XYZ file of C-alpha atoms in Angstrom:
75
model
C -12.461 30.453 3.153
C -9.593 29.042 5.172
C -6.809 27.389 3.249
C -6.389 23.702 4.058
C -3.004 22.007 4.372
C -2.453 18.748 2.705
C -2.303 15.915 5.208
C -1.252 12.355 5.041
C -3.254 9.312 6.418
C -0.828 7.001 8.095
C -3.314 4.110 8.389
C -0.605 1.615 7.220
C 2.966 2.083 8.410
C 5.206 -0.263 6.343
C 8.934 -0.832 6.833
C 11.420 -3.134 5.100
C 11.142 -5.578 7.944
C 7.306 -5.668 7.838
C 6.225 -5.429 4.234
C 3.730 -8.172 3.910
C 0.343 -6.945 5.263
C -1.710 -10.070 4.735
C -1.093 -11.409 8.319
C -3.505 -8.701 9.466
C -6.349 -9.931 7.321
C -9.604 -10.456 9.205
C -10.197 -13.758 7.400
C -9.161 -15.408 4.185
C -11.845 -13.577 2.254
C -11.108 -10.123 3.732
C -11.682 -8.085 0.666
C -11.341 -4.833 2.569
C -7.633 -5.388 3.094
C -7.174 -5.881 -0.660
C -8.988 -2.604 -1.426
C -6.938 -0.788 1.198
C -3.744 -2.049 -0.412
C -5.072 -1.158 -3.907
C -5.595 2.438 -2.876
C -2.419 2.700 -0.906
C 0.160 5.154 -2.245
C 3.587 4.301 -0.802
C 6.039 7.150 -0.059
C 9.664 6.143 -0.570
C 13.017 7.680 -0.170
C 14.952 7.701 -3.505
C 17.383 4.960 -2.634
C 14.613 2.487 -1.697
C 13.482 -0.063 -4.268
C 9.801 0.961 -5.163
C 8.874 -2.629 -5.888
C 9.501 -3.978 -2.377
C 5.875 -3.431 -1.215
C 4.279 -5.000 -4.321
C 6.631 -8.030 -4.209
C 5.505 -8.974 -0.695
C 1.741 -8.353 -1.447
C 1.432 -10.270 -4.728
C -2.004 -11.682 -3.627
C -3.366 -8.251 -4.555
C -2.948 -9.214 -8.250
C -5.284 -12.134 -7.941
C -7.849 -10.307 -5.756
C -8.052 -7.180 -7.948
C -6.573 -8.242 -11.315
C -7.247 -4.904 -13.007
C -5.442 -2.842 -10.313
C -2.886 -0.528 -11.839
C 0.296 -1.275 -9.937
C 3.316 0.686 -8.872
C 1.851 3.964 -7.732
C 4.406 5.583 -5.448
C 5.693 8.954 -4.421
C 9.464 9.458 -4.079
C 10.482 11.952 -1.443
């Protein structure tokens, strides 16, 4: 069996200038974006505030209220 390397999916690339992903919604009831955001695990450098992504995407709390927040990986 060949060993598999761990890979990252860069389906969303977020920077400090472009943190709010709701402008790319297909329509106002686009539940797919909410689920993509809910399963997103941001990667951060240590000096970056880990809350910046969730602060700009607060609508996720109303669409998926039981979503456990603040998953992140510091690199």
